[in-house]
Amino acid sequence: MDTTYIETERLILRSWRVTDRAVFAEINSNNKVMKYFPKPLSIEESNGFVDRINSEFEETGFGLYAVEIKETGEFIGYVGFHRFTFDVPFSPGWEIGWRISDKFWNKGYATESAMACIKYAREKKLCNRLYSFTAVPNIPSENVMKRIGMTFDGLFMHPALAEGHWLKEHKLYSLDL
């Protein structure tokens, strides 16, 4: 049975369905969507990602919500929270992030759903500070961070990426809840 966590005017943020996996694998294999990630994901990697998302929900009660368009019921990606623990001065913490199919870009869905997530995080007292970060060239994602009221905190080198990797330098944003 689906659990709806958050509703907005146009979107439902809910638990993941088995039927989301195929569409999510398409999103994760799309070079345009994955441009600012180290590489597109295989079907197996995408399914493993969904498994980790579901595990995080079971462990914490929070996670990356499947995003569905209310009017059509179409699954378009995810928006939500991830607990990060990698080796940076601001870790551990909670990240807000998004990945939306390019078919639905420039419609305000990431901003709308992220704003609803922030409200939900405040109501549920998820944490005191929420973070978001992206590779320096990823201006569209950075623009969402700005639109949802986050503040630029500086740059950092992502420890999961090799020295010299074109995506290693990241912009860090945060928001006090």
PDB file of C-alpha atoms in Angstrom:
ATOM      1  CA  MET A   1       0.000   0.000   0.000  1.00  0.00           C
ATOM      2  CA  ASP A   2       1.266   3.471  -0.897  1.00  0.00           C
ATOM      3  CA  THR A   3       2.067   5.973   1.771  1.00  0.00           C
ATOM      4  CA  THR A   4       1.554   9.579   0.736  1.00  0.00           C
ATOM      5  CA  TYR A   5       3.868  11.777   2.731  1.00  0.00           C
ATOM      6  CA  ILE A   6       3.343  15.172   1.135  1.00  0.00           C
ATOM      7  CA  GLU A   7       0.911  16.726  -1.328  1.00  0.00           C
ATOM      8  CA  THR A   8       1.311  19.980  -3.207  1.00  0.00           C
ATOM      9  CA  GLU A   9      -1.015  21.700  -5.625  1.00  0.00           C
ATOM     10  CA  ARG A  10       0.258  19.582  -8.532  1.00  0.00           C
ATOM     11  CA  LEU A  11       2.277  16.741  -7.003  1.00  0.00           C
ATOM     12  CA  ILE A  12       2.136  13.763  -4.665  1.00  0.00           C
ATOM     13  CA  LEU A  13       5.293  12.728  -2.820  1.00  0.00           C
ATOM     14  CA  ARG A  14       4.832   9.100  -1.864  1.00  0.00           C
ATOM     15  CA  SER A  15       6.466   5.793  -1.139  1.00  0.00           C
ATOM     16  CA  TRP A  16       8.056   3.914  -4.019  1.00  0.00           C
ATOM     17  CA  ARG A  17       6.177   1.343  -6.106  1.00  0.00           C
ATOM     18  CA  VAL A  18       7.689  -1.595  -7.944  1.00  0.00           C
ATOM     19  CA  THR A  19       6.393  -0.014 -11.163  1.00  0.00           C
ATOM     20  CA  ASP A  20       8.524   3.107 -10.542  1.00  0.00           C
ATOM     21  CA  ARG A  21      11.732   1.130 -11.011  1.00  0.00           C
ATOM     22  CA  ALA A  22      11.637   0.861 -14.816  1.00  0.00           C
ATOM     23  CA  VAL A  23      10.935   4.575 -15.301  1.00  0.00           C
ATOM     24  CA  PHE A  24      13.557   5.453 -12.679  1.00  0.00           C
ATOM     25  CA  ALA A  25      16.105   3.297 -14.506  1.00  0.00           C
ATOM     26  CA  GLU A  26      15.339   5.272 -17.692  1.00  0.00           C
ATOM     27  CA  ILE A  27      15.839   8.553 -15.817  1.00  0.00           C
ATOM     28  CA  ASN A  28      19.123   7.313 -14.317  1.00  0.00           C
ATOM     29  CA  SER A  29      20.447   6.136 -17.685  1.00  0.00           C
ATOM     30  CA  ASN A  30      19.616   9.442 -19.398  1.00  0.00           C
ATOM     31  CA  ASN A  31      22.829  11.330 -20.228  1.00  0.00           C
ATOM     32  CA  LYS A  32      21.068  14.688 -20.000  1.00  0.00           C
ATOM     33  CA  VAL A  33      19.668  13.989 -16.512  1.00  0.00           C
ATOM     34  CA  MET A  34      22.962  12.500 -15.303  1.00  0.00           C
ATOM     35  CA  LYS A  35      25.208  15.156 -16.874  1.00  0.00           C
ATOM     36  CA  TYR A  36      26.461  16.410 -13.493  1.00  0.00           C
ATOM     37  CA  PHE A  37      26.928  12.972 -11.941  1.00  0.00           C
ATOM     38  CA  PRO A  38      29.967  10.733 -12.440  1.00  0.00           C
ATOM     39  CA  LYS A  39      28.081   8.463 -14.860  1.00  0.00           C
ATOM     40  CA  PRO A  40      24.634   7.252 -15.864  1.00  0.00           C
ATOM     41  CA  LEU A  41      23.419   4.247 -13.886  1.00  0.00           C
ATOM     42  CA  SER A  42      22.774   0.743 -15.189  1.00  0.00           C
ATOM     43  CA  ILE A  43      19.434  -0.944 -14.418  1.00  0.00           C
ATOM     44  CA  GLU A  44      21.122  -2.891 -11.627  1.00  0.00           C
ATOM     45  CA  GLU A  45      22.657   0.270 -10.127  1.00  0.00           C
ATOM     46  CA  SER A  46      19.335   2.107 -10.373  1.00  0.00           C
ATOM     47  CA  ASN A  47      17.485  -0.745  -8.641  1.00  0.00           C
ATOM     48  CA  GLY A  48      20.165  -0.840  -5.953  1.00  0.00           C
ATOM     49  CA  PHE A  49      19.621   2.889  -5.427  1.00  0.00           C
ATOM     50  CA  VAL A  50      15.871   2.316  -4.916  1.00  0.00           C
ATOM     51  CA  ASP A  51      16.679  -0.468  -2.446  1.00  0.00           C
ATOM     52  CA  ARG A  52      18.893   1.947  -0.473  1.00  0.00           C
ATOM     53  CA  ILE A  53      16.151   4.599  -0.566  1.00  0.00           C
ATOM     54  CA  ASN A  54      13.642   2.111   0.838  1.00  0.00           C
ATOM     55  CA  SER A  55      16.110   1.000   3.532  1.00  0.00           C
ATOM     56  CA  GLU A  56      16.650   4.602   4.606  1.00  0.00           C
ATOM     57  CA  PHE A  57      12.882   5.062   4.961  1.00  0.00           C
ATOM     58  CA  GLU A  58      12.718   1.943   7.133  1.00  0.00           C
ATOM     59  CA  GLU A  59      15.634   3.120   9.293  1.00  0.00           C
ATOM     60  CA  THR A  60      14.797   6.820   9.691  1.00  0.00           C
ATOM     61  CA  GLY A  61      11.220   7.428   8.549  1.00  0.00           C
ATOM     62  CA  PHE A  62      12.530   9.942   5.997  1.00  0.00           C
ATOM     63  CA  GLY A  63      13.987   9.629   2.534  1.00  0.00           C
ATOM     64  CA  LEU A  64      13.772  10.402  -1.142  1.00  0.00           C
ATOM     65  CA  TYR A  65      10.083  10.450  -2.061  1.00  0.00           C
ATOM     66  CA  ALA A  66       8.745   9.229  -5.379  1.00  0.00           C
ATOM     67  CA  VAL A  67       7.182  12.231  -7.135  1.00  0.00           C
ATOM     68  CA  GLU A  68       3.946  11.754  -9.032  1.00  0.00           C
ATOM     69  CA  ILE A  69       1.930  14.271 -11.019  1.00  0.00           C
ATOM     70  CA  LYS A  70      -1.502  14.464  -9.377  1.00  0.00           C
ATOM     71  CA  GLU A  71      -3.428  14.991 -12.581  1.00  0.00           C
ATOM     72  CA  THR A  72      -1.945  12.046 -14.513  1.00  0.00           C
ATOM     73  CA  GLY A  73      -0.496   9.733 -11.852  1.00  0.00           C
ATOM     74  CA  GLU A  74       2.793   9.736 -13.761  1.00  0.00           C
ATOM     75  CA  PHE A  75       6.007   9.047 -11.812  1.00  0.00           C
ATOM     76  CA  ILE A  76       8.611  11.715 -12.695  1.00  0.00           C
ATOM     77  CA  GLY A  77      11.529  11.223 -10.291  1.00  0.00           C
ATOM     78  CA  TYR A  78      12.340  11.934  -6.664  1.00  0.00           C
ATOM     79  CA  VAL A  79      12.662  14.766  -4.187  1.00  0.00           C
ATOM     80  CA  GLY A  80      13.456  14.449  -0.519  1.00  0.00           C
ATOM     81  CA  PHE A  81      16.018  13.729   2.131  1.00  0.00           C
ATOM     82  CA  HIS A  82      19.171  11.663   2.444  1.00  0.00           C
ATOM     83  CA  ARG A  83      21.364  11.210   5.507  1.00  0.00           C
ATOM     84  CA  PHE A  84      24.985  11.684   4.425  1.00  0.00           C
ATOM     85  CA  THR A  85      28.078  10.660   6.360  1.00  0.00           C
ATOM     86  CA  PHE A  86      30.969  11.131   3.937  1.00  0.00           C
ATOM     87  CA  ASP A  87      34.192  12.804   5.041  1.00  0.00           C
ATOM     88  CA  VAL A  88      33.576  16.579   4.982  1.00  0.00           C
ATOM     89  CA  PRO A  89      33.523  19.125   7.840  1.00  0.00           C
ATOM     90  CA  PHE A  90      29.708  19.508   7.748  1.00  0.00           C
ATOM     91  CA  SER A  91      29.058  15.744   7.976  1.00  0.00           C
ATOM     92  CA  PRO A  92      27.007  13.943   9.150  1.00  0.00           C
ATOM     93  CA  GLY A  93      23.890  15.766   8.050  1.00  0.00           C
ATOM     94  CA  TRP A  94      20.650  15.686   6.120  1.00  0.00           C
ATOM     95  CA  GLU A  95      20.641  16.603   2.446  1.00  0.00           C
ATOM     96  CA  ILE A  96      17.653  17.706   0.415  1.00  0.00           C
ATOM     97  CA  GLY A  97      17.950  16.627  -3.200  1.00  0.00           C
ATOM     98  CA  TRP A  98      16.022  15.970  -6.389  1.00  0.00           C
ATOM     99  CA  ARG A  99      16.209  14.131  -9.682  1.00  0.00           C
ATOM    100  CA  ILE A 100      13.421  14.779 -12.158  1.00  0.00           C
ATOM    101  CA  SER A 101      12.988  13.322 -15.644  1.00  0.00           C
ATOM    102  CA  ASP A 102      14.090  15.822 -18.284  1.00  0.00           C
ATOM    103  CA  LYS A 103      10.619  15.521 -19.836  1.00  0.00           C
ATOM    104  CA  PHE A 104       9.398  17.525 -16.842  1.00  0.00           C
ATOM    105  CA  TRP A 105      12.129  20.139 -16.472  1.00  0.00           C
ATOM    106  CA  ASN A 106      11.326  23.866 -16.397  1.00  0.00           C
ATOM    107  CA  LYS A 107       7.867  23.343 -14.922  1.00  0.00           C
ATOM    108  CA  GLY A 108       8.792  24.203 -11.335  1.00  0.00           C
ATOM    109  CA  TYR A 109       8.295  20.654 -10.038  1.00  0.00           C
ATOM    110  CA  ALA A 110      11.653  20.410  -8.230  1.00  0.00           C
ATOM    111  CA  THR A 111      11.113  23.769  -6.528  1.00  0.00           C
ATOM    112  CA  GLU A 112       7.476  23.050  -5.625  1.00  0.00           C
ATOM    113  CA  SER A 113       8.212  19.647  -4.154  1.00  0.00           C
ATOM    114  CA  ALA A 114      11.402  20.769  -2.379  1.00  0.00           C
ATOM    115  CA  MET A 115       9.533  23.656  -0.718  1.00  0.00           C
ATOM    116  CA  ALA A 116       6.905  21.177   0.489  1.00  0.00           C
ATOM    117  CA  CYS A 117       9.678  18.904   1.796  1.00  0.00           C
ATOM    118  CA  ILE A 118      11.205  21.777   3.760  1.00  0.00           C
ATOM    119  CA  LYS A 119       7.839  22.510   5.370  1.00  0.00           C
ATOM    120  CA  TYR A 120       7.461  18.802   6.193  1.00  0.00           C
ATOM    121  CA  ALA A 121      10.986  18.636   7.665  1.00  0.00           C
ATOM    122  CA  ARG A 122      10.176  21.595   9.915  1.00  0.00           C
ATOM    123  CA  GLU A 123       6.890  20.056  11.057  1.00  0.00           C
ATOM    124  CA  LYS A 124       8.514  16.675  11.769  1.00  0.00           C
ATOM    125  CA  LYS A 125      11.643  18.255  13.305  1.00  0.00           C
ATOM    126  CA  LEU A 126      13.937  16.274  11.019  1.00  0.00           C
ATOM    127  CA  CYS A 127      17.035  18.306  11.899  1.00  0.00           C
ATOM    128  CA  ASN A 128      18.264  21.794  12.732  1.00  0.00           C
ATOM    129  CA  ARG A 129      20.002  22.393   9.413  1.00  0.00           C
ATOM    130  CA  LEU A 130      19.373  21.008   5.950  1.00  0.00           C
ATOM    131  CA  TYR A 131      22.100  20.885   3.299  1.00  0.00           C
ATOM    132  CA  SER A 132      22.156  20.659  -0.459  1.00  0.00           C
ATOM    133  CA  PHE A 133      25.171  20.430  -2.716  1.00  0.00           C
ATOM    134  CA  THR A 134      25.984  19.982  -6.353  1.00  0.00           C
ATOM    135  CA  ALA A 135      28.891  20.046  -8.749  1.00  0.00           C
ATOM    136  CA  VAL A 136      29.938  23.624  -9.563  1.00  0.00           C
ATOM    137  CA  PRO A 137      28.785  23.476 -13.234  1.00  0.00           C
ATOM    138  CA  ASN A 138      25.244  22.347 -12.276  1.00  0.00           C
ATOM    139  CA  ILE A 139      23.610  25.783 -12.392  1.00  0.00           C
ATOM    140  CA  PRO A 140      20.016  24.476 -12.793  1.00  0.00           C
ATOM    141  CA  SER A 141      20.231  22.559  -9.507  1.00  0.00           C
ATOM    142  CA  GLU A 142      21.916  25.495  -7.792  1.00  0.00           C
ATOM    143  CA  ASN A 143      19.053  27.712  -8.964  1.00  0.00           C
ATOM    144  CA  VAL A 144      16.566  25.405  -7.218  1.00  0.00           C
ATOM    145  CA  MET A 145      18.627  25.720  -4.023  1.00  0.00           C
ATOM    146  CA  LYS A 146      18.373  29.504  -4.268  1.00  0.00           C
ATOM    147  CA  ARG A 147      14.625  29.452  -5.039  1.00  0.00           C
ATOM    148  CA  ILE A 148      13.887  27.326  -1.968  1.00  0.00           C
ATOM    149  CA  GLY A 149      15.655  29.817   0.280  1.00  0.00           C
ATOM    150  CA  MET A 150      18.975  28.090   0.874  1.00  0.00           C
ATOM    151  CA  THR A 151      22.150  30.091   1.537  1.00  0.00           C
ATOM    152  CA  PHE A 152      25.490  29.547  -0.196  1.00  0.00           C
ATOM    153  CA  ASP A 153      28.051  28.318   2.362  1.00  0.00           C
ATOM    154  CA  GLY A 154      31.063  27.829   0.119  1.00  0.00           C
ATOM    155  CA  LEU A 155      32.877  25.245  -1.946  1.00  0.00           C
ATOM    156  CA  PHE A 156      34.200  21.805  -1.073  1.00  0.00           C
ATOM    157  CA  MET A 157      35.900  18.944  -2.846  1.00  0.00           C
ATOM    158  CA  HIS A 158      33.638  15.882  -2.923  1.00  0.00           C
ATOM    159  CA  PRO A 159      35.619  13.019  -1.362  1.00  0.00           C
ATOM    160  CA  ALA A 160      33.940  10.346  -3.510  1.00  0.00           C
ATOM    161  CA  LEU A 161      35.412  11.781  -6.715  1.00  0.00           C
ATOM    162  CA  ALA A 162      39.015  11.411  -7.866  1.00  0.00           C
ATOM    163  CA  GLU A 163      41.431  14.338  -7.862  1.00  0.00           C
ATOM    164  CA  GLY A 164      41.164  16.160 -11.174  1.00  0.00           C
ATOM    165  CA  HIS A 165      37.609  14.908 -11.896  1.00  0.00           C
ATOM    166  CA  TRP A 166      35.665  17.719 -13.572  1.00  0.00           C
ATOM    167  CA  LEU A 167      32.833  17.349 -11.000  1.00  0.00           C
ATOM    168  CA  LYS A 168      34.970  17.157  -7.843  1.00  0.00           C
ATOM    169  CA  GLU A 169      34.413  20.776  -6.760  1.00  0.00           C
ATOM    170  CA  HIS A 170      30.947  21.233  -5.258  1.00  0.00           C
ATOM    171  CA  LYS A 171      28.859  24.172  -4.083  1.00  0.00           C
ATOM    172  CA  LEU A 172      27.367  23.814  -0.611  1.00  0.00           C
ATOM    173  CA  TYR A 173      24.076  25.398   0.429  1.00  0.00           C
ATOM    174  CA  SER A 174      22.240  25.171   3.732  1.00  0.00           C
ATOM    175  CA  LEU A 175      19.009  26.196   5.406  1.00  0.00           C
ATOM    176  CA  ASP A 176      18.295  26.446   9.118  1.00  0.00           C
ATOM    177  CA  LEU A 177      15.049  24.740  10.002  1.00  0.00           C
TER     178      LEU A 177
END
